[in-house]
Amino acid sequence: MVEQTVVLIKPDGIQRNLVGEIISRFERKGFKIRALKLMRWSKKTAEQFYSVHKGKPFFKPLIAFMTSGPVVAMVLEAENAIDIVRKLIGELDPKKGIPGTIRGDYALDIRCNIVHGSDSPASANREMKVLFKPQELIKYD
């Protein structure tokens, strides 16, 4: 089934000049980029995006991290996009990271883990609505 998913390159990925490398991994895999933009998140945007984690001990540090620098946000599309993106990204904890995954190759710690990928169709839909207007999702062949 063709799916769309949100992928973020977090502030640490941008600071370490990994944007091109990360995007090229998805392109080489065959994903279509339906939307792409460089953003500086407000606290409100970060809180909306990560609202499912509100009240958890890591929520405030996560919001501070995600507002500390620019973020690249994109919508990728492919067959089984969510599952494939999650496999390409790798484990949240880089100590468990497998070489060849984005986090396995580049993440330094559990908070500075380079990228985010939607974990379900419902999450992808909610995240897209936070970050993109419908007209920003571009269809092409």
Short mmCIF file of N, CA, C and O in Angstrom, two decimals, residues 31-135:
data_model
loop_
_atom_site.label_atom_id
_atom_site.label_comp_id
_atom_site.label_asym_id
_atom_site.label_seq_id
_atom_site.Cartn_x
_atom_site.Cartn_y
_atom_site.Cartn_z
N PHE A 31 12.06 6.55 -2.52
CA PHE A 31 10.99 7.40 -2.01
C PHE A 31 10.79 8.62 -2.89
O PHE A 31 11.75 9.18 -3.42
N LYS A 32 9.53 9.04 -3.02
CA LYS A 32 9.21 10.32 -3.66
C LYS A 32 9.10 11.36 -2.55
O LYS A 32 8.45 11.13 -1.53
N ILE A 33 9.73 12.49 -2.77
CA ILE A 33 9.60 13.61 -1.83
C ILE A 33 8.37 14.40 -2.25
O ILE A 33 8.33 14.96 -3.34
N ARG A 34 7.36 14.43 -1.39
CA ARG A 34 6.12 15.14 -1.69
C ARG A 34 6.11 16.55 -1.10
O ARG A 34 5.38 17.41 -1.55
N ALA A 35 6.93 16.78 -0.08
CA ALA A 35 7.06 18.11 0.53
C ALA A 35 8.41 18.16 1.22
O ALA A 35 8.90 17.14 1.72
N LEU A 36 9.00 19.36 1.24
CA LEU A 36 10.32 19.52 1.84
C LEU A 36 10.50 20.99 2.21
O LEU A 36 10.27 21.87 1.38
N LYS A 37 10.88 21.24 3.48
CA LYS A 37 11.18 22.61 3.86
C LYS A 37 12.07 22.68 5.09
O LYS A 37 12.05 21.80 5.94
N LEU A 38 12.85 23.76 5.12
CA LEU A 38 13.68 24.10 6.25
C LEU A 38 12.86 25.02 7.15
O LEU A 38 12.30 26.00 6.67
N MET A 39 12.80 24.68 8.43
CA MET A 39 11.94 25.43 9.35
C MET A 39 12.70 25.74 10.64
O MET A 39 13.59 25.00 11.04
N ARG A 40 12.29 26.80 11.28
CA ARG A 40 12.71 27.08 12.65
C ARG A 40 11.45 26.96 13.49
O ARG A 40 10.53 27.75 13.36
N TRP A 41 11.36 25.91 14.30
CA TRP A 41 10.15 25.63 15.05
C TRP A 41 9.97 26.59 16.21
O TRP A 41 10.92 26.87 16.96
N SER A 42 8.74 27.03 16.40
CA SER A 42 8.36 27.74 17.61
C SER A 42 8.09 26.69 18.70
O SER A 42 7.94 25.50 18.41
N LYS A 43 8.01 27.16 19.92
CA LYS A 43 7.67 26.25 21.02
C LYS A 43 6.30 25.63 20.77
O LYS A 43 6.10 24.44 21.00
N LYS A 44 5.38 26.43 20.26
CA LYS A 44 4.02 25.96 19.98
C LYS A 44 4.03 24.83 18.95
O LYS A 44 3.36 23.81 19.14
N THR A 45 4.79 24.99 17.87
CA THR A 45 4.87 23.95 16.84
C THR A 45 5.45 22.67 17.43
O THR A 45 4.93 21.57 17.20
N ALA A 46 6.54 22.79 18.18
CA ALA A 46 7.18 21.62 18.79
C ALA A 46 6.21 20.92 19.73
O ALA A 46 6.11 19.68 19.73
N GLU A 47 5.49 21.68 20.53
CA GLU A 47 4.54 21.08 21.47
C GLU A 47 3.38 20.39 20.74
O GLU A 47 2.92 19.34 21.16
N GLN A 48 2.92 20.99 19.63
CA GLN A 48 1.86 20.35 18.84
C GLN A 48 2.38 19.04 18.22
O GLN A 48 1.70 18.02 18.27
N PHE A 49 3.56 19.10 17.64
CA PHE A 49 4.12 17.95 16.96
C PHE A 49 4.32 16.78 17.93
O PHE A 49 4.01 15.63 17.60
N TYR A 50 4.84 17.07 19.10
CA TYR A 50 5.13 16.03 20.10
C TYR A 50 4.07 15.94 21.19
O TYR A 50 4.35 15.45 22.29
N SER A 51 2.85 16.36 20.91
CA SER A 51 1.77 16.39 21.91
C SER A 51 1.51 15.02 22.53
O SER A 51 1.09 14.94 23.70
N VAL A 52 1.77 13.95 21.80
CA VAL A 52 1.54 12.60 22.36
C VAL A 52 2.47 12.30 23.52
O VAL A 52 2.22 11.37 24.30
N HIS A 53 3.54 13.07 23.67
CA HIS A 53 4.50 12.84 24.76
C HIS A 53 4.33 13.82 25.92
O HIS A 53 5.10 13.77 26.88
N LYS A 54 3.33 14.70 25.82
CA LYS A 54 3.13 15.69 26.88
C LYS A 54 2.94 14.98 28.23
O LYS A 54 2.25 13.99 28.33
N GLY A 55 3.64 15.50 29.24
CA GLY A 55 3.56 14.92 30.57
C GLY A 55 4.65 13.90 30.87
O GLY A 55 4.86 13.54 32.01
N LYS A 56 5.34 13.45 29.84
CA LYS A 56 6.44 12.49 30.05
C LYS A 56 7.69 13.25 30.47
O LYS A 56 7.86 14.43 30.12
N PRO A 57 8.59 12.61 31.20
CA PRO A 57 9.77 13.32 31.73
C PRO A 57 10.67 13.93 30.65
O PRO A 57 11.33 14.93 30.89
N PHE A 58 10.68 13.37 29.47
CA PHE A 58 11.56 13.88 28.41
C PHE A 58 10.91 14.95 27.54
O PHE A 58 11.56 15.49 26.63
N PHE A 59 9.64 15.29 27.81
CA PHE A 59 8.91 16.23 26.95
C PHE A 59 9.58 17.61 26.90
O PHE A 59 9.86 18.12 25.81
N LYS A 60 9.83 18.22 28.04
CA LYS A 60 10.41 19.57 28.05
C LYS A 60 11.81 19.60 27.42
O LYS A 60 12.10 20.48 26.61
N PRO A 61 12.70 18.66 27.76
CA PRO A 61 14.01 18.66 27.08
C PRO A 61 13.89 18.44 25.56
O PRO A 61 14.64 19.02 24.79
N LEU A 62 12.92 17.63 25.14
CA LEU A 62 12.70 17.40 23.72
C LEU A 62 12.27 18.69 23.02
O LEU A 62 12.78 19.03 21.94
N ILE A 63 11.36 19.42 23.64
CA ILE A 63 10.89 20.68 23.07
C ILE A 63 12.06 21.67 22.99
O ILE A 63 12.24 22.36 21.97
N ALA A 64 12.86 21.75 24.03
CA ALA A 64 14.02 22.65 24.02
C ALA A 64 14.99 22.27 22.90
O ALA A 64 15.51 23.15 22.19
N PHE A 65 15.24 20.98 22.73
CA PHE A 65 16.14 20.52 21.67
C PHE A 65 15.59 20.85 20.30
O PHE A 65 16.30 21.37 19.43
N MET A 66 14.32 20.57 20.07
CA MET A 66 13.74 20.76 18.74
C MET A 66 13.57 22.23 18.37
O MET A 66 13.41 22.56 17.20
N THR A 67 13.62 23.11 19.34
CA THR A 67 13.55 24.56 19.06
C THR A 67 14.93 25.21 19.11
O THR A 67 15.05 26.42 18.95
N SER A 68 15.98 24.41 19.29
CA SER A 68 17.34 24.96 19.44
C SER A 68 18.00 25.32 18.12
O SER A 68 19.03 26.00 18.09
N GLY A 69 17.45 24.87 17.03
CA GLY A 69 18.03 25.14 15.72
C GLY A 69 17.05 24.74 14.64
O GLY A 69 15.95 24.26 14.92
N PRO A 70 17.42 24.94 13.39
CA PRO A 70 16.51 24.60 12.29
C PRO A 70 16.26 23.10 12.18
O PRO A 70 17.05 22.28 12.64
N VAL A 71 15.14 22.78 11.55
CA VAL A 71 14.68 21.42 11.30
C VAL A 71 14.34 21.32 9.82
O VAL A 71 13.74 22.23 9.27
N VAL A 72 14.71 20.22 9.17
CA VAL A 72 14.23 19.94 7.82
C VAL A 72 13.06 18.98 7.96
O VAL A 72 13.21 17.91 8.57
N ALA A 73 11.91 19.38 7.43
CA ALA A 73 10.71 18.55 7.47
C ALA A 73 10.38 18.10 6.06
O ALA A 73 10.46 18.89 5.12
N MET A 74 10.03 16.84 5.92
CA MET A 74 9.65 16.33 4.60
C MET A 74 8.56 15.29 4.71
O MET A 74 8.40 14.65 5.76
N VAL A 75 7.82 15.16 3.63
CA VAL A 75 6.84 14.09 3.49
C VAL A 75 7.36 13.19 2.38
O VAL A 75 7.64 13.65 1.27
N LEU A 76 7.54 11.92 2.71
CA LEU A 76 8.02 10.93 1.76
C LEU A 76 6.90 9.97 1.44
O LEU A 76 6.05 9.68 2.29
N GLU A 77 6.92 9.44 0.21
CA GLU A 77 5.87 8.52 -0.23
C GLU A 77 6.47 7.30 -0.91
O GLU A 77 7.41 7.43 -1.70
N ALA A 78 5.93 6.14 -0.58
CA ALA A 78 6.34 4.88 -1.20
C ALA A 78 5.42 3.77 -0.70
O ALA A 78 4.65 3.98 0.25
N GLU A 79 5.54 2.61 -1.30
CA GLU A 79 4.87 1.42 -0.77
C GLU A 79 5.43 1.16 0.63
O GLU A 79 6.65 1.17 0.82
N ASN A 80 4.55 0.96 1.61
CA ASN A 80 4.96 0.65 2.98
C ASN A 80 5.96 1.66 3.53
O ASN A 80 6.93 1.30 4.22
N ALA A 81 5.76 2.92 3.22
CA ALA A 81 6.72 3.98 3.56
C ALA A 81 7.06 4.03 5.05
O ALA A 81 8.23 4.18 5.41
N ILE A 82 6.08 3.90 5.90
CA ILE A 82 6.32 4.07 7.34
C ILE A 82 7.27 3.00 7.86
O ILE A 82 8.27 3.31 8.51
N ASP A 83 7.00 1.77 7.54
CA ASP A 83 7.85 0.66 8.01
C ASP A 83 9.26 0.77 7.42
O ASP A 83 10.25 0.59 8.14
N ILE A 84 9.36 1.07 6.16
CA ILE A 84 10.68 1.16 5.52
C ILE A 84 11.49 2.31 6.08
O ILE A 84 12.67 2.17 6.38
N VAL A 85 10.86 3.48 6.27
CA VAL A 85 11.57 4.62 6.86
C VAL A 85 12.07 4.26 8.25
O VAL A 85 13.23 4.54 8.58
N ARG A 86 11.24 3.63 9.05
CA ARG A 86 11.65 3.27 10.41
C ARG A 86 12.85 2.32 10.39
O ARG A 86 13.75 2.45 11.22
N LYS A 87 12.89 1.41 9.44
CA LYS A 87 14.04 0.50 9.33
C LYS A 87 15.29 1.25 8.87
O LYS A 87 16.39 0.97 9.36
N LEU A 88 15.15 2.18 7.93
CA LEU A 88 16.30 2.96 7.46
C LEU A 88 16.84 3.88 8.56
O LEU A 88 18.04 4.09 8.65
N ILE A 89 15.94 4.40 9.39
CA ILE A 89 16.34 5.29 10.47
C ILE A 89 17.10 4.51 11.55
O ILE A 89 18.13 4.95 12.03
N GLY A 90 16.57 3.37 11.95
CA GLY A 90 17.22 2.56 12.97
C GLY A 90 16.71 2.84 14.37
O GLY A 90 15.77 3.61 14.58
N GLU A 91 17.34 2.22 15.34
CA GLU A 91 16.95 2.28 16.75
C GLU A 91 17.05 3.69 17.31
O GLU A 91 17.98 4.43 17.00
N LEU A 92 16.12 4.02 18.21
CA LEU A 92 16.13 5.31 18.89
C LEU A 92 17.41 5.49 19.70
O LEU A 92 18.02 6.56 19.68
N ASP A 93 17.83 4.46 20.39
CA ASP A 93 19.04 4.51 21.20
C ASP A 93 20.24 4.13 20.34
O ASP A 93 20.35 2.98 19.90
N PRO A 94 21.15 5.08 20.07
CA PRO A 94 22.28 4.78 19.19
C PRO A 94 23.21 3.68 19.71
O PRO A 94 23.93 3.07 18.93
N LYS A 95 23.16 3.39 21.00
CA LYS A 95 23.96 2.28 21.53
C LYS A 95 23.49 0.95 20.95
O LYS A 95 24.25 -0.01 20.89
N LYS A 96 22.23 0.90 20.53
CA LYS A 96 21.66 -0.30 19.92
C LYS A 96 21.63 -0.19 18.39
O LYS A 96 21.11 -1.06 17.72
N GLY A 97 22.18 0.91 17.88
CA GLY A 97 22.12 1.19 16.45
C GLY A 97 22.90 0.20 15.61
O GLY A 97 24.01 -0.20 15.96
N ILE A 98 22.31 -0.17 14.52
CA ILE A 98 22.95 -1.09 13.58
C ILE A 98 23.66 -0.26 12.52
O ILE A 98 23.05 0.64 11.92
N PRO A 99 24.95 -0.52 12.27
CA PRO A 99 25.64 0.19 11.20
C PRO A 99 24.88 0.03 9.88
O PRO A 99 24.33 -1.02 9.59
N GLY A 100 24.82 1.12 9.14
CA GLY A 100 24.05 1.13 7.89
C GLY A 100 22.73 1.85 8.03
O GLY A 100 22.15 2.30 7.05
N THR A 101 22.22 1.96 9.28
CA THR A 101 21.04 2.78 9.52
C THR A 101 21.50 4.21 9.78
O THR A 101 22.66 4.44 10.13
N ILE A 102 20.60 5.15 9.61
CA ILE A 102 20.97 6.56 9.80
C ILE A 102 21.42 6.80 11.24
O ILE A 102 22.49 7.37 11.47
N ARG A 103 20.63 6.35 12.20
CA ARG A 103 21.02 6.55 13.60
C ARG A 103 22.24 5.71 13.97
O ARG A 103 23.09 6.16 14.73
N GLY A 104 22.31 4.51 13.44
CA GLY A 104 23.47 3.66 13.71
C GLY A 104 24.76 4.27 13.21
O GLY A 104 25.81 4.11 13.82
N ASP A 105 24.68 5.00 12.10
CA ASP A 105 25.88 5.62 11.53
C ASP A 105 26.19 6.99 12.13
O ASP A 105 27.36 7.37 12.21
N TYR A 106 25.16 7.75 12.57
CA TYR A 106 25.40 9.15 12.91
C TYR A 106 24.94 9.60 14.29
O TYR A 106 25.43 10.61 14.78
N ALA A 107 23.98 8.94 14.91
CA ALA A 107 23.44 9.44 16.19
C ALA A 107 24.47 9.31 17.30
O ALA A 107 25.22 8.34 17.37
N LEU A 108 24.48 10.31 18.19
CA LEU A 108 25.43 10.35 19.28
C LEU A 108 24.83 9.93 20.61
O LEU A 108 25.50 9.34 21.44
N ASP A 109 23.58 10.29 20.84
CA ASP A 109 22.90 9.86 22.06
C ASP A 109 21.40 9.79 21.81
O ASP A 109 20.93 10.16 20.74
N ILE A 110 20.66 9.34 22.81
CA ILE A 110 19.24 9.08 22.62
C ILE A 110 18.44 10.35 22.31
O ILE A 110 17.45 10.29 21.60
N ARG A 111 18.87 11.50 22.82
CA ARG A 111 18.15 12.75 22.52
C ARG A 111 18.62 13.34 21.20
O ARG A 111 17.82 13.80 20.41
N CYS A 112 19.91 13.35 20.96
CA CYS A 112 20.47 13.88 19.70
C CYS A 112 20.58 12.70 18.74
O CYS A 112 21.65 12.15 18.52
N ASN A 113 19.42 12.32 18.16
CA ASN A 113 19.39 11.11 17.35
C ASN A 113 19.11 11.37 15.88
O ASN A 113 18.58 10.52 15.18
N ILE A 114 19.42 12.58 15.41
CA ILE A 114 19.49 12.97 14.01
C ILE A 114 18.15 13.10 13.29
O ILE A 114 17.92 14.07 12.60
N VAL A 115 17.28 12.08 13.40
CA VAL A 115 16.07 12.05 12.58
C VAL A 115 14.85 11.58 13.36
O VAL A 115 14.95 10.95 14.40
N HIS A 116 13.70 11.88 12.78
CA HIS A 116 12.41 11.40 13.26
C HIS A 116 11.67 10.80 12.07
O HIS A 116 11.75 11.34 10.97
N GLY A 117 10.95 9.73 12.30
CA GLY A 117 10.05 9.17 11.29
C GLY A 117 8.74 8.79 11.96
O GLY A 117 8.73 8.26 13.07
N SER A 118 7.64 9.08 11.29
CA SER A 118 6.31 8.75 11.83
C SER A 118 6.24 7.27 12.17
O SER A 118 6.78 6.43 11.45
N ASP A 119 5.53 6.94 13.27
CA ASP A 119 5.47 5.54 13.69
C ASP A 119 4.19 4.81 13.29
O ASP A 119 4.06 3.61 13.54
N SER A 120 3.25 5.54 12.67
CA SER A 120 1.99 4.90 12.25
C SER A 120 1.30 5.82 11.23
O SER A 120 1.62 7.01 11.15
N PRO A 121 0.34 5.29 10.48
CA PRO A 121 -0.41 6.15 9.56
C PRO A 121 -1.12 7.30 10.29
O PRO A 121 -1.15 8.43 9.79
N ALA A 122 -1.67 7.03 11.47
CA ALA A 122 -2.35 8.08 12.22
C ALA A 122 -1.37 9.18 12.63
O ALA A 122 -1.68 10.38 12.52
N SER A 123 -0.19 8.78 13.11
CA SER A 123 0.83 9.77 13.48
C SER A 123 1.27 10.57 12.26
O SER A 123 1.43 11.79 12.33
N ALA A 124 1.50 9.89 11.14
CA ALA A 124 1.93 10.58 9.92
C ALA A 124 0.91 11.63 9.51
O ALA A 124 1.27 12.77 9.19
N ASN A 125 -0.35 11.27 9.55
CA ASN A 125 -1.42 12.20 9.17
C ASN A 125 -1.45 13.41 10.11
O ASN A 125 -1.53 14.56 9.66
N ARG A 126 -1.37 13.15 11.41
CA ARG A 126 -1.38 14.25 12.39
C ARG A 126 -0.16 15.14 12.22
O ARG A 126 -0.26 16.36 12.20
N GLU A 127 1.02 14.54 12.05
CA GLU A 127 2.26 15.31 11.91
C GLU A 127 2.25 16.15 10.63
O GLU A 127 2.71 17.30 10.64
N MET A 128 1.75 15.58 9.53
CA MET A 128 1.66 16.35 8.28
C MET A 128 0.81 17.60 8.47
O MET A 128 1.16 18.67 7.97
N LYS A 129 -0.30 17.46 9.19
CA LYS A 129 -1.20 18.59 9.40
C LYS A 129 -0.55 19.68 10.25
O LYS A 129 -0.84 20.86 10.08
N VAL A 130 0.34 19.30 11.17
CA VAL A 130 1.05 20.29 11.99
C VAL A 130 2.05 21.07 11.14
O VAL A 130 2.20 22.28 11.31
N LEU A 131 2.71 20.40 10.20
CA LEU A 131 3.85 21.00 9.50
C LEU A 131 3.58 21.53 8.09
O LEU A 131 4.31 22.39 7.61
N PHE A 132 2.56 20.99 7.43
CA PHE A 132 2.35 21.33 6.02
C PHE A 132 0.90 21.69 5.74
O PHE A 132 -0.01 21.06 6.27
N LYS A 133 0.72 22.67 4.86
CA LYS A 133 -0.60 22.96 4.31
C LYS A 133 -0.86 21.95 3.20
O LYS A 133 0.09 21.49 2.56
N PRO A 134 -2.12 21.61 2.94
CA PRO A 134 -2.41 20.61 1.89
C PRO A 134 -1.76 20.95 0.54
O PRO A 134 -1.26 20.06 -0.15
N GLN A 135 -1.73 22.21 0.17
CA GLN A 135 -1.16 22.61 -1.13
C GLN A 135 0.36 22.47 -1.18
O GLN A 135 0.96 22.56 -2.25
#
